[in-house]
Short mmCIF file of C-alpha atoms in Angstrom, two decimals:
data_model
loop_
_atom_site.label_atom_id
_atom_site.label_comp_id
_atom_site.label_asym_id
_atom_site.label_seq_id
_atom_site.Cartn_x
_atom_site.Cartn_y
_atom_site.Cartn_z
CA MET A 1 -30.26 6.00 83.46
CA LYS A 2 -31.48 8.62 81.03
CA VAL A 3 -33.06 8.78 77.71
CA LYS A 4 -31.01 11.12 75.35
CA LYS A 5 -33.11 13.34 73.47
CA TRP A 6 -30.78 12.71 70.26
CA VAL A 7 -31.77 9.13 70.18
CA ALA A 8 -35.36 9.59 70.08
CA LEU A 9 -35.28 11.96 67.48
CA LEU A 10 -32.94 9.89 65.34
CA LEU A 11 -35.90 7.24 65.72
CA ALA A 12 -38.43 9.33 64.29
CA GLY A 13 -38.86 8.34 60.83
CA THR A 14 -36.54 5.28 60.71
CA MET A 15 -39.30 2.89 59.90
CA ALA A 16 -37.82 1.06 56.91
CA LEU A 17 -37.88 -2.83 56.07
CA SER A 18 -34.74 -2.16 54.87
CA ALA A 19 -33.50 -0.44 58.19
CA ALA A 20 -30.05 0.28 59.42
CA GLY A 21 -26.96 -1.68 58.87
CA CYS A 22 -23.79 -2.04 61.28
CA GLY A 23 -21.50 -3.31 58.68
CA GLY A 24 -18.48 -1.48 57.01
CA THR A 25 -14.83 -0.46 58.05
CA LYS A 26 -14.47 0.29 61.49
CA ASP A 27 -14.42 4.16 62.45
CA THR A 28 -13.28 5.50 65.98
CA ALA A 29 -15.64 8.43 67.39
CA SER A 30 -14.05 10.90 69.08
CA SER A 31 -17.00 12.12 71.26
CA SER A 32 -17.29 10.77 74.80
CA ALA A 33 -20.17 8.01 75.32
CA ASP A 34 -23.71 8.21 76.28
CA GLU A 35 -25.33 6.75 79.07
CA SER A 36 -26.89 3.53 78.63
CA ARG A 37 -30.68 3.88 77.91
CA VAL A 38 -33.61 1.96 79.06
CA THR A 39 -36.62 2.11 76.82
CA GLU A 40 -39.88 0.35 78.50
CA THR A 41 -43.43 -0.30 76.98
CA ALA A 42 -46.53 1.50 78.32
CA ALA A 43 -48.54 -1.19 76.50
CA ASN A 44 -47.93 -4.60 78.02
CA ALA A 45 -50.37 -7.49 77.89
CA GLY A 46 -52.32 -6.72 81.00
CA GLU A 47 -53.14 -3.13 79.65
CA ASN A 48 -53.66 -4.00 76.09
CA SER A 49 -56.19 -7.05 77.35
CA GLN A 50 -57.87 -4.24 79.44
CA ALA A 51 -58.26 -1.55 76.96
CA ALA A 52 -59.48 -4.32 74.32
CA GLU A 53 -62.28 -5.43 77.10
CA THR A 54 -63.34 -1.51 77.50
CA ASN A 55 -63.27 -0.91 73.94
CA ALA A 56 -65.29 -4.16 72.93
CA GLU A 57 -68.69 -2.74 73.71
CA ASN A 58 -68.48 -0.13 70.80
CA ARG A 59 -66.64 -2.18 68.20
CA ASN A 60 -68.12 -4.83 65.96
CA TYR A 61 -66.78 -8.34 65.98
CA GLY A 62 -66.84 -10.68 62.77
CA GLY A 63 -66.61 -10.19 59.29
CA THR A 64 -63.69 -10.84 56.82
CA LEU A 65 -61.60 -8.12 55.33
CA LYS A 66 -60.78 -8.24 51.96
CA ILE A 67 -58.06 -6.19 50.21
CA GLY A 68 -57.38 -5.84 46.82
CA LEU A 69 -53.45 -5.79 45.63
CA GLN A 70 -51.84 -5.20 42.35
CA ASN A 71 -48.41 -6.74 42.75
CA ALA A 72 -47.81 -10.55 42.36
CA ILE A 73 -46.49 -12.20 45.50
CA VAL A 74 -43.37 -14.36 45.52
CA HIS A 75 -42.06 -14.37 49.14
CA LEU A 76 -43.95 -14.71 51.93
CA GLY A 77 -43.16 -16.48 55.07
CA TYR A 78 -39.31 -16.33 55.31
CA VAL A 79 -39.07 -13.12 56.57
CA HIS A 80 -35.19 -13.18 56.23
CA THR A 81 -35.07 -12.71 52.43
CA GLY A 82 -36.00 -9.52 51.06
CA LEU A 83 -39.21 -8.53 50.89
CA GLY A 84 -41.09 -6.42 48.59
CA THR A 85 -43.59 -3.84 50.15
CA SER A 86 -46.72 -5.61 49.55
CA GLU A 87 -45.10 -8.62 50.73
CA ALA A 88 -44.51 -7.22 53.97
CA MET A 89 -47.57 -5.93 54.50
CA ILE A 90 -49.14 -9.22 54.04
CA LEU A 91 -46.93 -10.64 56.66
CA ASP A 92 -47.61 -8.11 58.92
CA THR A 93 -50.97 -9.83 59.24
CA CYS A 94 -49.83 -12.82 60.75
CA CYS A 95 -46.02 -11.88 62.00
CA GLU A 96 -45.36 -9.30 64.78
CA HIS A 97 -42.32 -7.48 65.57
CA LEU A 98 -40.04 -7.47 68.82
CA CYS A 99 -40.91 -3.41 68.58
CA ARG A 100 -43.29 -1.50 66.37
CA TYR A 101 -43.26 2.27 65.72
CA ALA A 102 -45.90 4.56 67.40
CA GLU A 103 -47.38 7.52 65.57
CA ASP A 104 -44.29 10.13 66.21
CA GLY A 105 -42.07 8.03 64.81
CA THR A 106 -40.27 6.06 68.16
CA LEU A 107 -39.81 2.57 68.70
CA THR A 108 -42.04 1.12 71.08
CA PRO A 109 -41.54 -2.32 72.46
CA TRP A 110 -44.27 -5.35 71.36
CA LEU A 111 -43.25 -8.70 71.73
CA CYS A 112 -40.46 -7.51 73.73
CA THR A 113 -41.12 -5.47 77.06
CA ALA A 114 -38.12 -3.09 77.21
CA TYR A 115 -34.61 -2.89 75.91
CA GLU A 116 -31.58 -1.08 77.08
CA GLU A 117 -28.63 0.03 75.12
CA ASP A 118 -25.26 0.81 76.25
CA PRO A 119 -22.52 2.35 74.07
CA ASP A 120 -19.87 2.02 76.16
CA ASN A 121 -20.10 -2.01 77.12
CA LEU A 122 -21.02 -2.65 73.46
CA THR A 123 -24.31 -4.28 74.14
CA LEU A 124 -28.46 -4.13 73.70
CA THR A 125 -30.08 -6.01 76.03
CA VAL A 126 -33.66 -7.28 75.29
CA HIS A 127 -36.55 -8.40 77.69
CA LEU A 128 -39.00 -10.44 75.98
CA ARG A 129 -42.66 -10.72 76.80
CA GLU A 130 -43.63 -14.05 78.40
CA GLY A 131 -46.51 -16.52 77.58
CA ILE A 132 -46.46 -16.06 73.93
CA LYS A 133 -46.89 -19.14 71.25
CA PHE A 134 -46.04 -19.17 67.63
CA HIS A 135 -49.15 -20.42 65.95
CA ASP A 136 -47.53 -23.94 65.64
CA GLY A 137 -47.35 -24.69 69.45
CA SER A 138 -43.92 -23.62 69.82
CA ASP A 139 -42.64 -21.01 72.52
CA PHE A 140 -41.77 -17.77 71.51
CA ASN A 141 -38.76 -17.10 73.75
CA ALA A 142 -34.91 -15.91 73.65
CA GLU A 143 -34.02 -18.98 71.56
CA ALA A 144 -36.20 -18.67 68.83
CA VAL A 145 -35.37 -14.60 68.50
CA VAL A 146 -31.61 -15.44 68.69
CA TRP A 147 -32.46 -18.06 65.55
CA ASN A 148 -34.54 -15.12 63.66
CA TRP A 149 -31.28 -12.78 64.34
CA GLN A 150 -28.82 -15.66 63.39
CA GLU A 151 -31.00 -16.70 60.06
CA TRP A 152 -31.32 -13.04 59.00
CA THR A 153 -27.70 -12.71 58.93
CA ASN A 154 -26.97 -16.13 56.96
CA ALA A 155 -29.48 -15.14 54.48
CA GLY A 156 -26.83 -12.15 53.73
CA ASN A 157 -28.16 -9.24 55.09
CA ILE A 158 -25.89 -6.81 56.93
CA GLU A 159 -28.05 -5.24 59.58
CA LEU A 160 -26.23 -7.51 62.24
CA ASN A 161 -23.03 -7.64 61.05
CA CYS A 162 -21.43 -5.59 63.97
CA VAL A 163 -22.97 -8.25 66.28
CA ASP A 164 -20.10 -10.50 67.74
CA ASN A 165 -22.22 -12.49 69.56
CA TYR A 166 -25.70 -13.40 71.50
CA GLU A 167 -25.75 -14.38 74.99
CA ILE A 168 -29.28 -16.06 76.41
CA ILE A 169 -29.48 -14.89 80.08
CA ASP A 170 -32.52 -16.70 80.49
CA ASP A 171 -35.76 -17.97 78.64
CA TYR A 172 -36.80 -14.11 78.26
CA THR A 173 -33.71 -12.08 77.98
CA VAL A 174 -31.00 -11.81 75.57
CA VAL A 175 -27.74 -9.57 75.35
CA VAL A 176 -26.49 -8.64 71.85
CA HIS A 177 -22.65 -7.87 72.12
CA LEU A 178 -21.28 -5.84 69.30
CA SER A 179 -17.70 -5.53 67.95
CA GLU A 180 -18.20 -2.08 67.40
CA TRP A 181 -20.85 0.35 68.18
CA SER A 182 -23.78 1.07 65.96
CA ASN A 183 -26.44 3.96 67.05
CA ASN A 184 -28.79 1.69 64.91
CA ILE A 185 -28.57 -1.49 66.65
CA ALA A 186 -31.88 -1.08 68.28
CA THR A 187 -33.92 -0.46 64.96
CA SER A 188 -31.85 -3.29 63.51
CA CYS A 189 -32.50 -5.91 65.96
CA LEU A 190 -35.78 -5.03 67.02
CA TYR A 191 -37.56 -3.82 64.15
CA THR A 192 -35.77 -4.63 60.52
CA ALA A 193 -34.66 -8.04 61.87
CA GLY A 194 -36.87 -8.30 64.53
CA ILE A 195 -39.81 -9.49 62.80
CA MET A 196 -40.45 -13.38 64.36
CA VAL A 197 -41.35 -16.39 62.78
CA SER A 198 -41.23 -20.06 64.34
CA ALA A 199 -37.86 -21.72 64.55
CA GLU A 200 -39.23 -24.69 65.31
CA TYR A 201 -41.23 -25.02 62.08
CA ALA A 202 -38.33 -23.77 59.94
CA LYS A 203 -36.24 -26.43 61.32
CA ALA A 204 -38.79 -29.41 61.12
CA ASN A 205 -39.67 -28.35 57.63
CA GLY A 206 -37.36 -26.07 55.89
CA THR A 207 -37.17 -22.39 54.91
CA ASP A 208 -39.03 -23.11 51.54
CA ALA A 209 -42.07 -24.73 53.68
CA LEU A 210 -41.89 -21.61 55.80
CA ASP A 211 -41.83 -19.33 52.91
CA LYS A 212 -45.10 -20.73 51.70
CA ASN A 213 -46.58 -21.14 54.92
CA PRO A 214 -45.83 -18.32 57.52
CA VAL A 215 -45.80 -19.02 60.99
CA GLY A 216 -46.09 -15.90 63.43
CA THR A 217 -47.21 -14.84 66.54
CA GLY A 218 -49.84 -12.54 65.28
CA ALA A 219 -53.55 -12.19 65.41
CA PHE A 220 -54.07 -13.89 62.25
CA LYS A 221 -53.20 -17.42 61.18
CA PHE A 222 -51.93 -18.43 57.41
CA GLU A 223 -54.73 -20.45 55.93
CA GLU A 224 -54.02 -20.50 52.49
CA TRP A 225 -52.25 -18.97 49.32
CA VAL A 226 -53.54 -19.31 45.65
CA VAL A 227 -50.72 -18.15 43.69
CA ASP A 228 -51.58 -15.13 41.75
CA GLU A 229 -55.18 -15.36 43.26
CA LYS A 230 -55.59 -14.82 46.80
CA ILE A 231 -53.68 -15.18 50.42
CA VAL A 232 -56.23 -16.05 53.30
CA PHE A 233 -55.68 -15.40 56.89
CA LYS A 234 -58.35 -16.72 59.81
CA ALA A 235 -58.57 -15.08 63.49
CA ASN A 236 -56.22 -16.54 65.87
CA GLU A 237 -58.17 -17.65 68.63
CA ASP A 238 -55.22 -17.80 71.02
CA TYR A 239 -53.76 -14.52 70.60
CA TRP A 240 -51.76 -13.15 73.65
CA ILE A 241 -54.10 -9.98 73.78
CA GLU A 242 -57.18 -10.95 75.30
CA GLY A 243 -60.59 -9.81 73.25
CA LEU A 244 -58.65 -9.42 69.78
CA PRO A 245 -58.85 -9.60 67.10
CA TYR A 246 -62.00 -8.28 65.98
CA LEU A 247 -62.03 -9.71 61.99
CA ASP A 248 -62.92 -13.53 61.60
CA GLY A 249 -60.56 -13.12 58.76
CA ILE A 250 -58.54 -11.47 56.16
CA GLU A 251 -58.11 -12.01 52.48
CA PHE A 252 -55.95 -10.51 50.19
CA ALA A 253 -56.86 -10.57 46.72
CA ILE A 254 -54.34 -10.32 43.81
CA ILE A 255 -55.87 -8.61 41.08
CA PRO A 256 -53.34 -7.21 38.33
CA ASP A 257 -55.46 -5.69 36.18
CA GLU A 258 -56.72 -2.25 36.90
CA ALA A 259 -59.91 -2.05 35.54
CA ALA A 260 -60.74 -5.32 37.14
CA GLN A 261 -59.53 -3.84 40.43
CA ILE A 262 -61.86 -0.85 40.10
CA SER A 263 -64.76 -3.11 39.43
CA ALA A 264 -64.15 -5.38 42.15
CA PHE A 265 -63.93 -2.53 44.46
CA GLN A 266 -67.14 -0.78 43.42
CA THR A 267 -69.09 -3.65 43.29
CA GLY A 268 -68.12 -4.42 47.21
CA GLU A 269 -66.27 -7.65 46.35
CA ILE A 270 -63.17 -6.14 47.98
CA ASP A 271 -63.11 -3.63 51.19
CA VAL A 272 -60.12 -2.02 50.43
CA LEU A 273 -57.95 -0.85 47.36
CA LEU A 274 -54.35 0.22 48.03
CA ASN A 275 -51.82 2.38 45.98
CA CYS A 276 -53.74 3.36 42.94
CA ASN A 277 -52.26 4.91 40.35
CA SER A 278 -53.29 8.48 38.90
CA ASP A 279 -55.91 6.98 36.49
CA ALA A 280 -57.46 4.70 38.92
CA SER A 281 -57.53 7.53 41.42
CA ARG A 282 -59.31 9.85 39.02
CA THR A 283 -61.80 7.20 38.27
CA LEU A 284 -62.70 6.34 41.81
CA LYS A 285 -63.07 10.02 42.72
CA GLU A 286 -65.64 10.95 39.96
CA ALA A 287 -67.39 7.84 41.13
CA GLY A 288 -67.94 9.41 44.73
CA PHE A 289 -64.93 7.66 46.55
CA THR A 290 -62.40 9.99 48.94
CA PRO A 291 -58.77 8.51 49.20
CA GLU A 292 -57.28 8.66 52.71
CA ALA A 293 -53.92 10.12 51.93
CA LYS A 294 -51.85 11.06 54.91
CA SER A 295 -48.08 12.31 54.74
CA LEU A 296 -46.54 9.48 56.74
CA ILE A 297 -43.85 9.55 59.45
CA SER A 298 -41.07 8.29 57.10
CA GLY A 299 -42.04 10.52 54.29
CA GLY A 300 -43.44 7.59 52.61
CA MET A 301 -42.27 5.97 49.38
CA SER A 302 -39.36 7.90 47.54
CA PHE A 303 -39.51 7.77 43.81
CA MET A 304 -36.46 8.41 41.86
CA PHE A 305 -34.02 7.03 38.74
CA TRP A 306 -31.28 4.90 39.69
CA PHE A 307 -28.09 4.67 37.29
CA SER A 308 -25.92 2.15 36.13
CA CYS A 309 -22.51 3.79 37.45
CA GLN A 310 -20.60 0.87 37.09
CA ASP A 311 -21.50 0.40 33.60
CA ASP A 312 -18.91 1.03 30.70
CA GLY A 313 -21.21 2.88 28.78
CA PRO A 314 -22.30 6.20 29.36
CA MET A 315 -23.98 6.04 32.86
CA GLY A 316 -20.34 5.11 34.26
CA ASN A 317 -19.33 8.86 33.36
CA VAL A 318 -20.41 11.28 36.20
CA ASP A 319 -20.80 13.77 33.94
CA ALA A 320 -23.17 11.86 31.79
CA ARG A 321 -25.21 11.40 34.72
CA ARG A 322 -25.45 14.82 35.20
CA ALA A 323 -26.42 15.66 32.04
CA VAL A 324 -29.62 13.54 32.50
CA CYS A 325 -30.27 14.99 35.76
CA SER A 326 -30.09 18.25 33.84
CA ALA A 327 -32.06 17.77 31.11
CA ILE A 328 -35.25 16.34 33.03
CA ASP A 329 -37.70 18.81 34.22
CA LYS A 330 -38.61 17.11 37.54
CA ASP A 331 -40.56 19.80 38.99
CA ALA A 332 -42.78 19.34 35.99
CA ILE A 333 -42.94 15.87 36.48
CA VAL A 334 -44.06 16.21 40.07
CA ASN A 335 -46.62 18.63 39.14
CA TYR A 336 -48.16 16.20 36.86
CA ILE A 337 -48.28 13.32 39.71
CA LYS A 338 -49.78 15.95 42.10
CA GLU A 339 -52.50 16.90 39.84
CA ASN A 340 -53.46 13.41 39.10
CA SER A 341 -52.69 11.48 41.96
CA GLY A 342 -55.01 11.05 45.48
CA ALA A 343 -51.64 10.75 47.59
CA VAL A 344 -49.69 13.54 49.13
CA ILE A 345 -46.68 14.61 47.22
CA GLU A 346 -43.39 16.47 48.27
CA ARG A 347 -40.91 17.24 45.91
CA THR A 348 -37.29 16.72 46.82
CA ALA A 349 -33.77 16.37 45.74
CA GLN A 350 -32.83 14.51 48.49
CA TRP A 351 -33.55 10.91 49.68
CA GLY A 352 -36.04 11.77 52.28
CA PRO A 353 -38.22 14.90 53.24
CA ASN A 354 -37.03 18.39 52.90
CA ASP A 355 -37.40 19.57 56.45
CA VAL A 356 -35.99 16.98 58.63
CA TRP A 357 -32.61 17.15 60.65
CA SER A 358 -30.69 15.41 57.94
CA ALA A 359 -31.72 17.36 55.15
CA ASN A 360 -28.71 19.29 53.51
CA PRO A 361 -29.89 22.61 52.79
CA ASP A 362 -26.92 23.15 50.41
CA LEU A 363 -27.81 20.36 48.22
CA LYS A 364 -28.74 21.15 44.52
CA GLY A 365 -29.34 18.23 42.88
CA TYR A 366 -29.18 19.20 39.31
CA PRO A 367 -32.17 21.68 38.52
CA TYR A 368 -33.70 21.56 34.92
CA ASP A 369 -31.04 23.13 32.56
CA PRO A 370 -30.82 22.16 29.17
CA GLU A 371 -27.83 24.11 28.49
CA ALA A 372 -26.01 22.48 31.49
CA ALA A 373 -26.95 19.04 30.10
CA ARG A 374 -25.55 20.18 26.85
CA GLU A 375 -22.26 21.25 28.73
CA TYR A 376 -22.12 18.14 30.72
CA LEU A 377 -22.64 16.01 27.80
CA LYS A 378 -19.44 17.82 25.97
CA ALA A 379 -17.46 17.14 29.12
CA ALA A 380 -18.43 13.50 29.35
CA GLY A 381 -17.07 13.04 25.47
CA TYR A 382 -20.72 12.86 24.07
CA PRO A 383 -21.55 15.94 22.37
CA ASP A 384 -24.14 14.57 20.26
CA GLY A 385 -25.59 12.67 22.82
CA PHE A 386 -26.14 8.76 23.35
CA ASP A 387 -28.48 5.70 23.49
CA MET A 388 -29.99 4.65 26.71
CA ILE A 389 -32.89 2.35 28.51
CA ILE A 390 -34.95 3.45 31.11
CA TYR A 391 -36.36 0.70 32.67
CA TYR A 392 -39.60 0.84 34.86
CA GLY A 393 -42.16 -1.65 36.23
CA ASN A 394 -46.13 -1.99 35.50
CA GLY A 395 -47.16 -0.08 38.56
CA GLY A 396 -48.75 3.52 39.51
CA ASP A 397 -47.55 6.22 37.22
CA ASP A 398 -44.41 4.74 36.18
CA GLU A 399 -44.86 4.59 32.42
CA GLU A 400 -46.01 8.37 32.43
CA ILE A 401 -43.22 9.46 34.63
CA CYS A 402 -40.59 7.72 32.31
CA SER A 403 -42.33 8.90 29.19
CA LEU A 404 -42.16 12.41 30.34
CA ALA A 405 -38.25 11.90 31.17
CA GLN A 406 -37.94 10.48 27.80
CA SER A 407 -38.95 13.59 26.08
CA TYR A 408 -36.99 16.00 28.08
CA LEU A 409 -33.68 13.81 27.36
CA ALA A 410 -34.53 13.88 23.65
CA GLU A 411 -34.47 17.58 23.41
CA VAL A 412 -30.52 17.67 24.30
CA GLY A 413 -29.83 14.16 22.03
CA ILE A 414 -30.26 11.62 24.47
CA ASN A 415 -32.30 8.55 22.96
CA ALA A 416 -33.92 7.25 25.45
CA LYS A 417 -35.65 3.92 24.95
CA LEU A 418 -38.22 2.68 27.37
CA GLU A 419 -38.23 -0.98 28.45
CA LEU A 420 -40.79 -2.40 30.69
CA ILE A 421 -39.97 -5.11 33.02
CA ASP A 422 -41.39 -7.05 35.77
CA SER A 423 -40.26 -7.57 39.60
CA THR A 424 -38.23 -10.35 38.84
CA ILE A 425 -35.79 -8.62 36.73
CA THR A 426 -35.92 -5.47 38.66
CA ASN A 427 -34.67 -7.57 42.13
CA GLU A 428 -32.44 -9.22 39.59
CA LEU A 429 -30.65 -5.75 38.43
CA SER A 430 -30.93 -4.48 41.70
CA GLY A 431 -29.48 -7.58 44.01
CA ILE A 432 -26.30 -8.62 45.18
CA ASN A 433 -25.46 -10.27 42.06
CA GLY A 434 -27.03 -7.47 39.71
CA GLU A 435 -25.60 -7.00 36.01
CA SER A 436 -24.74 -3.40 34.84
CA PHE A 437 -27.12 -1.81 32.38
CA ASN A 438 -27.05 0.98 30.04
CA GLY A 439 -29.32 3.65 31.42
CA MET A 440 -31.46 3.80 34.30
CA ILE A 441 -34.20 2.47 36.11
CA PHE A 442 -37.26 4.11 37.74
CA SER A 443 -37.93 2.69 41.00
CA ALA A 444 -39.01 3.39 44.70
CA GLY A 445 -37.40 3.06 48.23
CA ARG A 446 -38.30 4.18 51.75
CA ALA A 447 -37.91 7.73 52.15
CA GLU A 448 -35.61 7.42 55.23
CA VAL A 449 -34.52 10.36 57.89
CA ASP A 450 -31.44 8.86 59.02
CA LEU A 451 -29.98 8.14 55.87
CA THR A 452 -27.95 5.34 56.76
CA THR A 453 -30.92 3.04 57.60
CA TYR A 454 -31.14 2.69 53.65
CA TYR A 455 -27.60 3.84 52.42
CA ASN A 456 -25.90 1.35 54.24
CA ARG A 457 -27.34 -1.28 52.00
CA THR A 458 -26.33 0.30 48.80
CA PHE A 459 -23.38 2.32 49.01
CA LEU A 460 -21.30 0.02 51.31
CA PRO A 461 -19.09 -2.80 49.36
CA ASP A 462 -21.01 -5.41 51.12
CA GLY A 463 -24.28 -3.83 50.89
CA VAL A 464 -27.61 -6.04 49.32
CA ARG A 465 -29.47 -3.45 47.09
CA TRP A 466 -28.06 -1.57 44.11
CA VAL A 467 -24.82 -2.47 45.38
CA ASN A 468 -23.60 -3.34 41.88
CA GLN A 469 -25.15 -0.38 40.26
CA VAL A 470 -23.33 2.43 42.20
CA THR A 471 -19.78 3.25 42.97
CA HIS A 472 -18.13 2.38 46.24
CA GLU A 473 -16.07 5.95 46.63
CA GLU A 474 -14.06 5.94 49.78
CA ASP A 475 -15.37 9.14 51.21
CA ILE A 476 -18.88 7.66 50.76
CA VAL A 477 -17.96 4.70 53.02
CA GLU A 478 -16.05 6.73 55.51
CA LEU A 479 -19.22 9.22 55.86
CA ILE A 480 -21.62 6.25 56.16
CA ASN A 481 -19.17 4.68 59.02
CA LEU A 482 -18.94 7.72 60.68
CA ALA A 483 -22.84 8.53 60.74
CA THR A 484 -23.42 4.81 62.14
CA THR A 485 -20.78 4.72 65.03
CA CYS A 486 -21.05 8.23 66.28
CA LYS A 487 -22.06 8.64 69.86
CA THR A 488 -23.88 12.20 69.72
CA PHE A 489 -26.70 13.63 67.66
CA GLU A 490 -24.93 16.52 66.57
CA GLU A 491 -22.12 14.48 64.90
CA LYS A 492 -25.04 12.05 63.26
CA GLU A 493 -26.64 15.11 61.80
CA LYS A 494 -23.54 16.57 60.48
CA TYR A 495 -22.38 13.22 58.84
CA CYS A 496 -25.64 12.50 57.19
CA GLN A 497 -26.17 16.07 55.64
CA GLU A 498 -22.65 15.44 54.23
CA LEU A 499 -23.44 12.17 53.07
CA SER A 500 -26.61 13.42 51.37
CA LYS A 501 -24.44 15.81 49.46
CA THR A 502 -21.58 13.76 48.77
CA VAL A 503 -24.11 11.03 46.83
CA ILE A 504 -26.56 13.32 45.22
CA ASP A 505 -24.20 16.27 43.87
CA ASP A 506 -20.53 14.92 43.89
CA TYR A 507 -21.34 11.70 42.51
CA CYS A 508 -24.72 11.73 41.09
CA GLU A 509 -25.41 8.54 41.96
CA LEU A 510 -29.50 8.62 41.72
CA MET A 511 -31.65 11.44 41.02
CA PRO A 512 -34.56 11.88 43.47
CA LEU A 513 -37.74 13.12 42.34
CA TYR A 514 -40.46 13.09 45.04
CA ILE A 515 -41.75 11.88 48.30
CA SER A 516 -45.20 10.10 48.22
CA SER A 517 -47.40 8.88 50.63
CA ASP A 518 -49.80 5.66 49.77
CA THR A 519 -53.20 6.17 48.83
CA ILE A 520 -55.85 4.05 50.09
CA PHE A 521 -59.46 3.63 49.15
CA THR A 522 -62.10 2.25 51.45
CA HIS A 523 -66.14 2.13 51.47
CA GLY A 524 -66.08 4.16 54.88
CA ASN A 525 -66.78 1.01 57.23
CA LEU A 526 -63.09 0.12 57.92
CA VAL A 527 -62.28 1.63 61.38
CA ASP A 528 -58.79 1.04 63.17
CA HIS A 529 -56.93 -0.53 60.66
CA GLY A 530 -53.61 1.42 61.15
CA ILE A 531 -53.08 1.13 57.10
CA TYR A 532 -50.71 3.73 55.60
CA GLN A 533 -50.86 5.88 58.93
CA ILE A 534 -47.15 5.43 59.58
CA ASN A 535 -45.65 4.04 56.79
CA ALA A 536 -46.16 1.39 53.55
CA ILE A 537 -45.89 -2.02 55.57
CA ILE A 538 -46.99 -1.36 59.22
CA TRP A 539 -50.53 -1.73 60.11
CA THR A 540 -52.89 -3.23 62.85
CA PRO A 541 -55.02 -5.95 61.75
CA GLU A 542 -55.87 -7.06 65.38
CA SER A 543 -57.50 -3.74 65.95
CA ALA A 544 -59.24 -3.28 62.72
CA TYR A 545 -63.06 -3.88 62.40
CA LEU A 546 -65.62 -3.19 60.06
CA THR A 547 -68.92 -1.46 61.13
CA ARG A 548 -72.40 -2.65 59.89
#
């Protein structure tokens, strides 16, 4: 069986928590089927153990790694609920995926040993690693995997909607039977919905208990969660890779106040400070610290404004949205962030990076043009402008960015009021039952190469994120389904490029600003942590260690 090159290309960059869905209306791809594909891991348990033993001589055991976070944590162990970026990263400490992503963006088996995709027979066959147990002592096996997949769908996620049934061949082999082909099924099953928690613990104690007490297979076991203060993990002495982990424990300190964060880092109370805004980055750089910033495989976080397109007010009018886009000098805002941030910043008018296969070279994205903005206002029936609200969260440079946008809008007669909202309100507005609002929200999402990995969740009527704020145009739905069910890379590339232009240029459903890496400050004594090396949630706690 041959590995098709386009499949490998598709995998590069598709590393979101919110990865591809298989839902939507049915489409029939015209191309012939690719041959089924087998992918096997080079990192089997024996080799991992040998590598750990070999490297142990050069590495230090012991110590507790302390990581500072600004965001409040709401969910933790019930992985089937939508998790924020910080929540997902914390969960990665104790729970593992069936597959991880390599530095080149390829999907690599982890809790599984191999998987086989067969488009002709509409199946995905997954072979699981043997001899692994969850932290509660229950077995990691096919039944546990199927329970996690079913729970994912039962929680309202759409990624596995194209699954017809799961067939357990034996304790370590599962066949996923599809009702229609999805070229994202491996990502959906093995990464997005592939993070494993103990089914036995959930059945015995309930999902609410699981949410407060995550039970996975990882190198660290959950120990304590003091709400709004800290989350503590201790080393798993029975971890399935012999010789790992190196650390005795990991502690996440929740520090909402920026000044308190900086002080805790400078005094050594915490070893790592994540995702600093521009002011914090400047302060730490002036104090002699150097940020670790890397252009991530998946492009980092994509920052943008979401419009309330279903609103009865101005934002429900596409010309009004075009006026807003044309009125804001997006290049100037991005240059401000570049000058003041420690992150790697790339201006983009698309959802993802500019130089990837899904980027449409003909997409314009409404360049800064106040006169065009005024013409759009006239076409929308608001020649004198209108009132609106810009919602933003308490994080990063959100307030500064929104204040700049506010000043540009005022120049063309649009009176924008800034309103600070917390993550709970943001989740309500962006969730399945989100109510319409008069204006737009500054927010972020995963910057994806394969657009279907996020667009499926939003622009399909049965989506789960921002679904009640966007319009569900027939041509957008059709393009998403064509891009998801096609069987050749050439078709995938064509449909994704059309989709990008349709969503942004034709319907102006959102206004991308820039792709950003995440910033991490350390004291220079943390090695092989993997934080922000691939994307915002993946790291390698089992291999991390502190130098003396």
